mmCIF file of C-alpha atoms in Angstrom:
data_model
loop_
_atom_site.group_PDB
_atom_site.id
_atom_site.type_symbol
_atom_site.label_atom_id
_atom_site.label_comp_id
_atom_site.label_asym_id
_atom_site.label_seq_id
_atom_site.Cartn_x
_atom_site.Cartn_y
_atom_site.Cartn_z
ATOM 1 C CA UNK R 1 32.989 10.055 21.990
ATOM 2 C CA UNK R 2 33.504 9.025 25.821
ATOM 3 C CA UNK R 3 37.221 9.767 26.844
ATOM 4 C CA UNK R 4 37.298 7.673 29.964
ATOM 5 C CA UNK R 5 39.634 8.357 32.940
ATOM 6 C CA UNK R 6 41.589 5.480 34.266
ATOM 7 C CA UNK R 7 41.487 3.989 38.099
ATOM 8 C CA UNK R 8 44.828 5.239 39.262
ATOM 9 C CA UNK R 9 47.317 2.921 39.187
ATOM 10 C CA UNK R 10 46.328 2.149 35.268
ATOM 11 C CA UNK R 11 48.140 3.237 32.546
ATOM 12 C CA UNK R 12 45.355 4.069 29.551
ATOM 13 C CA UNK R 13 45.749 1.422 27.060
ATOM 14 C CA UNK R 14 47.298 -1.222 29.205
ATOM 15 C CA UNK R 15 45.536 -4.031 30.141
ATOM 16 C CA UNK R 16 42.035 -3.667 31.869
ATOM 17 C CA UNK R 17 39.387 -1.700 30.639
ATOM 18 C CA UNK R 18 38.701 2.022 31.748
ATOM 19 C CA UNK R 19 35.915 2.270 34.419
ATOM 20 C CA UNK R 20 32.432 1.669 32.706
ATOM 21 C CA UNK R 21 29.218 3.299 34.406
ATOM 22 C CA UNK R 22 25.382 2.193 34.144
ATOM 23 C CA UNK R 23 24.300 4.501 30.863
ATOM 24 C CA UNK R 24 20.513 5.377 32.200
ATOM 25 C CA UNK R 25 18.929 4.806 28.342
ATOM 26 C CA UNK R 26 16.277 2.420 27.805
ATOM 27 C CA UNK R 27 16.946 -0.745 26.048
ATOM 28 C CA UNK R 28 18.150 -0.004 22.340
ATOM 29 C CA UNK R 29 18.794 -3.367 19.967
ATOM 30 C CA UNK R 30 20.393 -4.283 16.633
ATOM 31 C CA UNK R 31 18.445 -6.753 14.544
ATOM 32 C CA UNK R 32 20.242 -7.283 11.190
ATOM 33 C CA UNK R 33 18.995 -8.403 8.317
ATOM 34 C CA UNK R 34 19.518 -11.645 8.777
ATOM 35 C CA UNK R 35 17.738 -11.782 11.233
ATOM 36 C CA UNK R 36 20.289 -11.708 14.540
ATOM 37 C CA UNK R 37 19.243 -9.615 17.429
ATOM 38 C CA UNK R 38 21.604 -7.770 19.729
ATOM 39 C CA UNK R 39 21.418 -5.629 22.645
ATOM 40 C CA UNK R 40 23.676 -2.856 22.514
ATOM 41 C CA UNK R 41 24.208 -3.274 26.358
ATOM 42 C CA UNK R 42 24.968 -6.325 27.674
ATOM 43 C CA UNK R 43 27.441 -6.579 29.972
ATOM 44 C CA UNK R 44 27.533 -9.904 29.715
ATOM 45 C CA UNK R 45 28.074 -10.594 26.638
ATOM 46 C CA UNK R 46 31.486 -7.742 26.822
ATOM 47 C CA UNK R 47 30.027 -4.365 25.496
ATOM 48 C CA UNK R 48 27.975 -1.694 26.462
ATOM 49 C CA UNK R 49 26.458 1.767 25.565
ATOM 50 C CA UNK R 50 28.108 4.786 26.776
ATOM 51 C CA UNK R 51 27.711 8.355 27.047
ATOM 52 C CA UNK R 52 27.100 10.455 23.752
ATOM 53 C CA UNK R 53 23.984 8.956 21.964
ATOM 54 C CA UNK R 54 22.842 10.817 19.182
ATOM 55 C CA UNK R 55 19.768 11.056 16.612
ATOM 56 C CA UNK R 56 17.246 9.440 18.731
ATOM 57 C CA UNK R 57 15.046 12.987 18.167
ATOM 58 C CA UNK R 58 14.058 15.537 16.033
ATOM 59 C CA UNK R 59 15.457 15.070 12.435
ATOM 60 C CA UNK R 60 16.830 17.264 10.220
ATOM 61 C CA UNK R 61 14.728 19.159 7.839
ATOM 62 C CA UNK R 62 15.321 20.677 3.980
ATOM 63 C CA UNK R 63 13.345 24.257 3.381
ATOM 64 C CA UNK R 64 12.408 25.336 0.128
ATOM 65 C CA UNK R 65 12.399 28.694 -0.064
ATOM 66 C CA UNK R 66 12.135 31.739 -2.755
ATOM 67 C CA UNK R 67 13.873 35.570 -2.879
ATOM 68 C CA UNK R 68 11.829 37.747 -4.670
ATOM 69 C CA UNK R 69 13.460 41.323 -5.808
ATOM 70 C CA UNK R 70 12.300 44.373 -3.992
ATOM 71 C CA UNK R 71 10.610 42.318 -1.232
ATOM 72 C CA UNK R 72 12.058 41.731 2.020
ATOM 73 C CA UNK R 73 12.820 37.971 3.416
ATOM 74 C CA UNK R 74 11.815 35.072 1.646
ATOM 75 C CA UNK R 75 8.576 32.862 0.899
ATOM 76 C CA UNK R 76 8.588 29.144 2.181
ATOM 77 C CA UNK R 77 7.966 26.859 -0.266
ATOM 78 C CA UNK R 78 8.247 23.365 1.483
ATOM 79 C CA UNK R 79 9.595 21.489 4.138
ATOM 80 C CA UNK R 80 11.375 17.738 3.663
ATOM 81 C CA UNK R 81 12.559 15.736 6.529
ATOM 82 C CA UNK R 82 15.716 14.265 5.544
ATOM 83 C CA UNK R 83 17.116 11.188 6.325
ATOM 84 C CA UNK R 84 18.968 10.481 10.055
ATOM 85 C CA UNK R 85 21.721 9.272 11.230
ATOM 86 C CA UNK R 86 21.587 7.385 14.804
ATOM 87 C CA UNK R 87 25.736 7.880 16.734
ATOM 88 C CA UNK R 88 25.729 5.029 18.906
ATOM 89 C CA UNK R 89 29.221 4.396 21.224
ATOM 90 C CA UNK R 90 29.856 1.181 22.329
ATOM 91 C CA UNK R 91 32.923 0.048 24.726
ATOM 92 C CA UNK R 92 33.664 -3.870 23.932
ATOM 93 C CA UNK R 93 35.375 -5.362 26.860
ATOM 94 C CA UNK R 94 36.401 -8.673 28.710
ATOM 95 C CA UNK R 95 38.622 -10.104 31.108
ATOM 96 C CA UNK R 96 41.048 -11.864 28.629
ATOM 97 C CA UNK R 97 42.615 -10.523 25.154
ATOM 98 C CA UNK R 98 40.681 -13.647 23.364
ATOM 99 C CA UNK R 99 37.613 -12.913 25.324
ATOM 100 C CA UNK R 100 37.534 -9.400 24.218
ATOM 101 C CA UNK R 101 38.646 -10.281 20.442
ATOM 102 C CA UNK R 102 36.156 -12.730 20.499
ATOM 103 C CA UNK R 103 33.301 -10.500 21.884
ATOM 104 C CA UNK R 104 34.603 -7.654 19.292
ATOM 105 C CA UNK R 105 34.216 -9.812 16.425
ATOM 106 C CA UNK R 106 30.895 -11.556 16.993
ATOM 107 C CA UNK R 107 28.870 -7.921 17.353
ATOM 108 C CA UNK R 108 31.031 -6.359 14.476
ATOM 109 C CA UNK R 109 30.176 -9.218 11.937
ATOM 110 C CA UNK R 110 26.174 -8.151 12.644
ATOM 111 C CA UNK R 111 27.367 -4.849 11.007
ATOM 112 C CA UNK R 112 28.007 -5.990 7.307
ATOM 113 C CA UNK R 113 25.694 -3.084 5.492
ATOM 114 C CA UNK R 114 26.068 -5.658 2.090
ATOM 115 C CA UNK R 115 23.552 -7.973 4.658
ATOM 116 C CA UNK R 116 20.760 -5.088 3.573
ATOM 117 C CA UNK R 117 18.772 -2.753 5.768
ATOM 118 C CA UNK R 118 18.836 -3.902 9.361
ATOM 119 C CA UNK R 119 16.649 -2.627 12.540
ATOM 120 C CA UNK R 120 17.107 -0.353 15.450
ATOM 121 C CA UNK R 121 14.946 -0.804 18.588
ATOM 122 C CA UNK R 122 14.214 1.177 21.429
ATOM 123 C CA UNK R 123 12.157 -0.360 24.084
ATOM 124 C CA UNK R 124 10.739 1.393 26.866
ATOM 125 C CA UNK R 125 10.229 -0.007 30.845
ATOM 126 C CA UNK R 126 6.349 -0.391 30.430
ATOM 127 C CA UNK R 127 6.847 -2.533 27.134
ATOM 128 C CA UNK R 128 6.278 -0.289 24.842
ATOM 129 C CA UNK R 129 8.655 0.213 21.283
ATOM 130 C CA UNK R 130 10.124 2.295 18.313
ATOM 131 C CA UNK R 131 11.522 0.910 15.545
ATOM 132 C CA UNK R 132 13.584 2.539 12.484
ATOM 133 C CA UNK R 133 15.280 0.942 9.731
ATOM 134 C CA UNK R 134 19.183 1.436 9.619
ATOM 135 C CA UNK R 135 22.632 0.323 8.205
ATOM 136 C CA UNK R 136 25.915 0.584 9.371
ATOM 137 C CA UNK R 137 28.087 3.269 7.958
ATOM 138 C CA UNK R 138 31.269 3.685 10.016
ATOM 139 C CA UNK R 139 32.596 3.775 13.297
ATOM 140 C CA UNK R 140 34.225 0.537 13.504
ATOM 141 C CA UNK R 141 37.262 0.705 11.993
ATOM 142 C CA UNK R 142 39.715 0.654 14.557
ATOM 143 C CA UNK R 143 40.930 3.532 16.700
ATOM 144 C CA UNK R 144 43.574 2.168 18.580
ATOM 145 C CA UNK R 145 44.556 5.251 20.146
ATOM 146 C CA UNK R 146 45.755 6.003 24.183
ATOM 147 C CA UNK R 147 42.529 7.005 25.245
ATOM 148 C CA UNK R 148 40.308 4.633 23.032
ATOM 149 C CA UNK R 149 41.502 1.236 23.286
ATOM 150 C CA UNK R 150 43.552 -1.134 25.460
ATOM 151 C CA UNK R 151 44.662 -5.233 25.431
ATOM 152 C CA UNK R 152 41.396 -6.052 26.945
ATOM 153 C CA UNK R 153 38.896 -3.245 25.617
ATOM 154 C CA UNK R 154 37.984 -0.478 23.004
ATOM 155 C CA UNK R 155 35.741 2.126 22.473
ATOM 156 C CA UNK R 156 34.021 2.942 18.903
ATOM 157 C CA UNK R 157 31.247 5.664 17.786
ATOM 158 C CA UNK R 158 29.252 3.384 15.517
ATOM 159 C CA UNK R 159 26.983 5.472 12.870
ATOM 160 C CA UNK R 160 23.830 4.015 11.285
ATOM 161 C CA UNK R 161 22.269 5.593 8.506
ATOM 162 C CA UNK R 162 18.719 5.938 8.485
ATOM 163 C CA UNK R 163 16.640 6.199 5.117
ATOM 164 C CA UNK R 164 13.253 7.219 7.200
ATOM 165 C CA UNK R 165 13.194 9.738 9.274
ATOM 166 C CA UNK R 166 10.320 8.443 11.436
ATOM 167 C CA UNK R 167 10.414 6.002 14.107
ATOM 168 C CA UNK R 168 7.827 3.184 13.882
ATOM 169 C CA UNK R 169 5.849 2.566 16.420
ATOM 170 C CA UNK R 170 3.487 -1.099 16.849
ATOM 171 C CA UNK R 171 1.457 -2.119 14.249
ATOM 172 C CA UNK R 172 -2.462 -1.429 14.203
ATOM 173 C CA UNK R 173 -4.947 -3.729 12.965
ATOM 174 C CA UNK R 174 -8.247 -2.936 12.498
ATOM 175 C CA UNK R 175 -11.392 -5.250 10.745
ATOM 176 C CA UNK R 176 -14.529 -4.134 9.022
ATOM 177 C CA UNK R 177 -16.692 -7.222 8.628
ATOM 178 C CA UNK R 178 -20.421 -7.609 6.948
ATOM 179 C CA UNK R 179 -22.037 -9.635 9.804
ATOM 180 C CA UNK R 180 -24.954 -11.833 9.362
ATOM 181 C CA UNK R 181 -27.361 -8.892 11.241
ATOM 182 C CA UNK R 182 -26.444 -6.252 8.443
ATOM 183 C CA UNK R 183 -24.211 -4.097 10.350
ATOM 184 C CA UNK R 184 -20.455 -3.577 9.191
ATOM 185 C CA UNK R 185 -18.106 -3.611 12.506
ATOM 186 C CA UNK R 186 -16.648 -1.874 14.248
ATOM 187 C CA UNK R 187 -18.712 0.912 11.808
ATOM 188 C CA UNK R 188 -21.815 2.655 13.179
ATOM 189 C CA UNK R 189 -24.493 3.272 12.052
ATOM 190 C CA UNK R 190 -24.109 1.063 9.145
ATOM 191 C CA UNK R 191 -26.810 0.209 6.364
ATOM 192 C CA UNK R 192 -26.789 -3.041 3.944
ATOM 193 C CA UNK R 193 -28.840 -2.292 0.987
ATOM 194 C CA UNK R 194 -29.596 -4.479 -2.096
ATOM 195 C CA UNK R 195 -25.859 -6.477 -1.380
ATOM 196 C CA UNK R 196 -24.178 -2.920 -0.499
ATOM 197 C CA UNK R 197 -22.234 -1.746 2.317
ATOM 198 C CA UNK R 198 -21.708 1.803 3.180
ATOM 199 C CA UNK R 199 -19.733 2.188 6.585
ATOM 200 C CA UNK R 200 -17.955 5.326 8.160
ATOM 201 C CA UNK R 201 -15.555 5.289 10.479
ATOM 202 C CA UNK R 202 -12.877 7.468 12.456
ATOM 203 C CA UNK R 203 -9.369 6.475 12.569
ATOM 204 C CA UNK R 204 -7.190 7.480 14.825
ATOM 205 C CA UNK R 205 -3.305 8.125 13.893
ATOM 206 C CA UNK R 206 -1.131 8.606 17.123
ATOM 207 C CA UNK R 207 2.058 9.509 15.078
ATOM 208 C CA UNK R 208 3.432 13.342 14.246
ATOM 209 C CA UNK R 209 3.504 12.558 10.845
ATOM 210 C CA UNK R 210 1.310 10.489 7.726
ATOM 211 C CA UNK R 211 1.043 7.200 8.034
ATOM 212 C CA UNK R 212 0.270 5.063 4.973
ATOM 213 C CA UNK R 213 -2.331 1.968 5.757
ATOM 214 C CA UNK R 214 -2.076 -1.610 3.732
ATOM 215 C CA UNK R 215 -5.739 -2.194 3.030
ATOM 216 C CA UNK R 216 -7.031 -6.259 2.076
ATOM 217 C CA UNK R 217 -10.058 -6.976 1.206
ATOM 218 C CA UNK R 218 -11.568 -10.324 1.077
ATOM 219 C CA UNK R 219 -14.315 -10.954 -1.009
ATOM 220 C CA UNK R 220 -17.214 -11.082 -2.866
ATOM 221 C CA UNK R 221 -17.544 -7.608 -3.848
ATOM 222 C CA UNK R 222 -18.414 -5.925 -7.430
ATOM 223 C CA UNK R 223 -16.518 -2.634 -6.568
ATOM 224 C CA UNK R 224 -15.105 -0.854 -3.523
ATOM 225 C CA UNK R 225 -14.331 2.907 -2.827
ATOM 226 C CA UNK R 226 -12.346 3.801 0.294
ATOM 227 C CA UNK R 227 -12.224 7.238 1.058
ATOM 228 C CA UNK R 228 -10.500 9.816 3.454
ATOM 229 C CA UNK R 229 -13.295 11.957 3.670
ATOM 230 C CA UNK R 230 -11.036 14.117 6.211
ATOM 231 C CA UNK R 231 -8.633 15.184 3.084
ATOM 232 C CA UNK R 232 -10.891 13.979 0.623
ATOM 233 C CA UNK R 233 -9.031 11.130 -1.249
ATOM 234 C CA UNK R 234 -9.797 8.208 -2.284
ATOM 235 C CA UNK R 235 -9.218 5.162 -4.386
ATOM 236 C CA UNK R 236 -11.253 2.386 -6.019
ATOM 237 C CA UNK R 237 -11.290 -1.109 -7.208
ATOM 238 C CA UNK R 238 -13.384 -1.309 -10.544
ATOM 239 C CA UNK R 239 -13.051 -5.496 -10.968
ATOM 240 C CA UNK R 240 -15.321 -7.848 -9.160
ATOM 241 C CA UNK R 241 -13.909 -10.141 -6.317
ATOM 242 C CA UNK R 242 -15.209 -13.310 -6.093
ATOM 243 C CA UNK R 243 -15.682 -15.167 -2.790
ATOM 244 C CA UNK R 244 -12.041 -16.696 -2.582
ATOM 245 C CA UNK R 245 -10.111 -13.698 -3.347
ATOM 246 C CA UNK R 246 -8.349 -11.500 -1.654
ATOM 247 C CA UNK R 247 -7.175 -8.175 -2.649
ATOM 248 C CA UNK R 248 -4.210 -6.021 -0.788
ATOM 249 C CA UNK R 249 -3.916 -2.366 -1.522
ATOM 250 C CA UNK R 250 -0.306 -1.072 -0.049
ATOM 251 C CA UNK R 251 -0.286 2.667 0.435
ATOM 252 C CA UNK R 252 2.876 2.738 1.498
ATOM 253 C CA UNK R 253 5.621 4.978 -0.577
ATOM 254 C CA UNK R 254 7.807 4.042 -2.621
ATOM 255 C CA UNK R 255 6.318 0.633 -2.173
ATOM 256 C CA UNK R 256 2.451 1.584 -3.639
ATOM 257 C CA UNK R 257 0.782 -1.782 -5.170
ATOM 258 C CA UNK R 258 -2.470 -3.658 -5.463
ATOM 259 C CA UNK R 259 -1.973 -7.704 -5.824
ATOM 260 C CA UNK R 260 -4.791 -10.352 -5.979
ATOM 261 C CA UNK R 261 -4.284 -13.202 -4.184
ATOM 262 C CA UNK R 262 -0.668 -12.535 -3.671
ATOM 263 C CA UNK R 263 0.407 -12.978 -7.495
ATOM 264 C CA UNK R 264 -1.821 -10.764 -10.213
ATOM 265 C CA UNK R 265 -0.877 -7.437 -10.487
ATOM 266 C CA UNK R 266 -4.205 -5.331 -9.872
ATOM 267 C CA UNK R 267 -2.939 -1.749 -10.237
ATOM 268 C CA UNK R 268 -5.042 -1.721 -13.879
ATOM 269 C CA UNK R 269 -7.890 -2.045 -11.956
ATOM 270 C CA UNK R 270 -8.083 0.476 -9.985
ATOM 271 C CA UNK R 271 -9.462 3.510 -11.067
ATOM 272 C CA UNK R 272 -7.328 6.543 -12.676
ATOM 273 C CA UNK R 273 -8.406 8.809 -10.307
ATOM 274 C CA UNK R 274 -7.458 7.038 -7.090
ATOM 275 C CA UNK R 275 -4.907 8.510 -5.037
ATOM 276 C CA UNK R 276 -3.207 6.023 -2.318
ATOM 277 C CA UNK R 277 -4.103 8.474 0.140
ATOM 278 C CA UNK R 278 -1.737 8.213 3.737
ATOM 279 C CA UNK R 279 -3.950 8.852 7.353
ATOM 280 C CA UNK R 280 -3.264 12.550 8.604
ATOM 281 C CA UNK R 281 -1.557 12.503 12.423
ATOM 282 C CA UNK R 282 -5.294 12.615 14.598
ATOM 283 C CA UNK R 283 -8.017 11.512 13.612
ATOM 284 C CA UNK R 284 -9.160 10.641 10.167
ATOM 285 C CA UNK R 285 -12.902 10.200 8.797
ATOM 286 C CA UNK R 286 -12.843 7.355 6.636
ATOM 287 C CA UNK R 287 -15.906 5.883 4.613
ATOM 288 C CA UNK R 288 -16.133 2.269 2.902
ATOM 289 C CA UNK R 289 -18.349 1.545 0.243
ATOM 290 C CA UNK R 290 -18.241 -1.930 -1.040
ATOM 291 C CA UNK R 291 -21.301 -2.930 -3.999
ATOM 292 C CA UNK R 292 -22.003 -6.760 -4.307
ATOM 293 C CA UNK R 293 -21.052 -8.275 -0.680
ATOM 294 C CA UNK R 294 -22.522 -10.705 1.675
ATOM 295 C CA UNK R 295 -21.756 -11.641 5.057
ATOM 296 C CA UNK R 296 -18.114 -13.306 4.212
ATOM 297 C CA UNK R 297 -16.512 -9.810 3.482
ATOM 298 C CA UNK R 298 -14.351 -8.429 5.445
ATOM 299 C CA UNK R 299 -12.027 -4.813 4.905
ATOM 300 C CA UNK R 300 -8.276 -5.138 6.958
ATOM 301 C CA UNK R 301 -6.412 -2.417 7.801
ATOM 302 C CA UNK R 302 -2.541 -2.228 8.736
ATOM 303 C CA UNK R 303 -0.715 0.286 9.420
ATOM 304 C CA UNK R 304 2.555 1.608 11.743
ATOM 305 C CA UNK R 305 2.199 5.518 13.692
ATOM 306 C CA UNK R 306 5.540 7.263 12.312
ATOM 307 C CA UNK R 307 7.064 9.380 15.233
ATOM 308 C CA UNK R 308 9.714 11.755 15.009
ATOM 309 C CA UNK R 309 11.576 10.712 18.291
ATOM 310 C CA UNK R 310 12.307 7.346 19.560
#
């Protein structure tokens, strides 16, 4: 944590604050789960970022490994990122005891982890954004000590725990329609035969690591196959969709679920074979076959790049 040096004249822990310096770090923001944004450096508002960010990078890994008598070193079995933690020191300040109370308690009240899984946010100058879920785990229980607090100010090293290791980056969308000449956009060269579509395409995954797509498909269609033909998984939907429905297929883990029409359980119909196969970092050759369409179908696909720095 930042031990600051005091103007002379200042007696740490008296009244003002310690001298607080521009931090050159993009913009970073707390959104909790309710729903409440807040920048972590707004000098306005009577705190700021300081020196000594950590976990913004590379995260930790687990190896799996195995000894084997008689033989020299040891065979890796497996990697597994782990989850991160983000260290994050804030000074809290203001002119006035009650200003800086005041300013204290409305950012530490955004910090309940019983609120659920909040956001972190780092936003770049040109726009651009990572995202990572997080929740509070310590840092903010009070060091009143010489160096780290005073009437008017205090510093804490607030630490978020992470469950993902990845940063998000913005969503992708992507559409796959049957159009009234018989191709299937954006997918060339396409061919609709006897109601069928068959359409291959190459996806593109900017993140270092899997990402796992939310598929929805809006009918009519008799069956649909959608295949990574790059790792060569798929899954398919055995039940007909009729012109109204619509059909999402979530990839994502610990999440994995098909729903019609945002109530009926579909899992049963899909087949036992399918695997909910993630997109590989690059690209990704992916084929669609829908049986029994017409010009009103359309394929959607979601997804979020996972990065393994902010």
């Amino acid at each position: 944590m930042a031990i600051f040096v005091p103007p002379s004249g200042i007696t740490p822990g008296g009244t003002n604050p310690p001298p607080i310096g521009p931090l050159e770090v993009p913009s970073l923001a707390w959104t909790d789960a309710q729903g409440r944004v807040t920048l972590l450096s707004d000098r306005e508002s009577g705190w700021i970022l300081q020196p000594g960010i950590r976990g913004l990078d590379m995260p930790g890994y687990d190896r799996y490994t195995n000894a084997s008598p008689g033989i020299d070193g040891e065979a890796l079995l497996g990697v597994r990122a782990q989850p991160r933690e983000v260290f994050l020191p804030v000074v809290f300040f203001d002119t006035s005891r009650a200003g800086f109370l005041a300013n204290k308690r409305f950012f530490v009240r955004t910090l309940n982890p019983k609120l659920g899984l909040g956001t972190l946010t780092l936003t770049e100058s040109d726009g651009s954004f990572r995202t990572i879920e997080a929740s509070y785990v310590s840092g903010a229980e009070g060091d009143f000590g010489r160096d780290t607090s005073g009437l008017h100010w205090q510093t804490v090293g607030l630490t978020f725990s992470c469950p993902s290791p990845y940063w998000l980056g913005a969503s992708v969308h992507q559409e796959y329609a049957a159009g009234a000449t018989g191709n299937f956009f954006p997918v060339l060269p396409v061919k609709v035969r006897d109601s069928q579509v068959l359409g291959n395409t190459t996806i593109d995954n900017p993140g270092d690591a899997m990402s796992f797509p939310v598929w929805t498909i809006h009918g009519p269609a008799t069956s649909a196959v959608i295949t990574n033909t790059t790792t060569g998984l798929s899954f398919s939907v055995t039940a007909s969709l009729g012109s109204s429905d619509v059909l999402v297929v979530d990839t994502r883990e610990r999440v994995q679920a098909a729903v019609l029409n945002g109530t009926t359980n579909w899992w049963p119909n899909l087949a036992t074979d399918s695997d909910l196969w993630g997109l590989e970092p690059g690209e990704n050759d992916v084929s669609l076959t829908l049986v029994g369409t017409d010009g009103n179908t359309v394929v959607q696909l979601d997804y979020q790049p996972r990065f393994l720095t902010a």
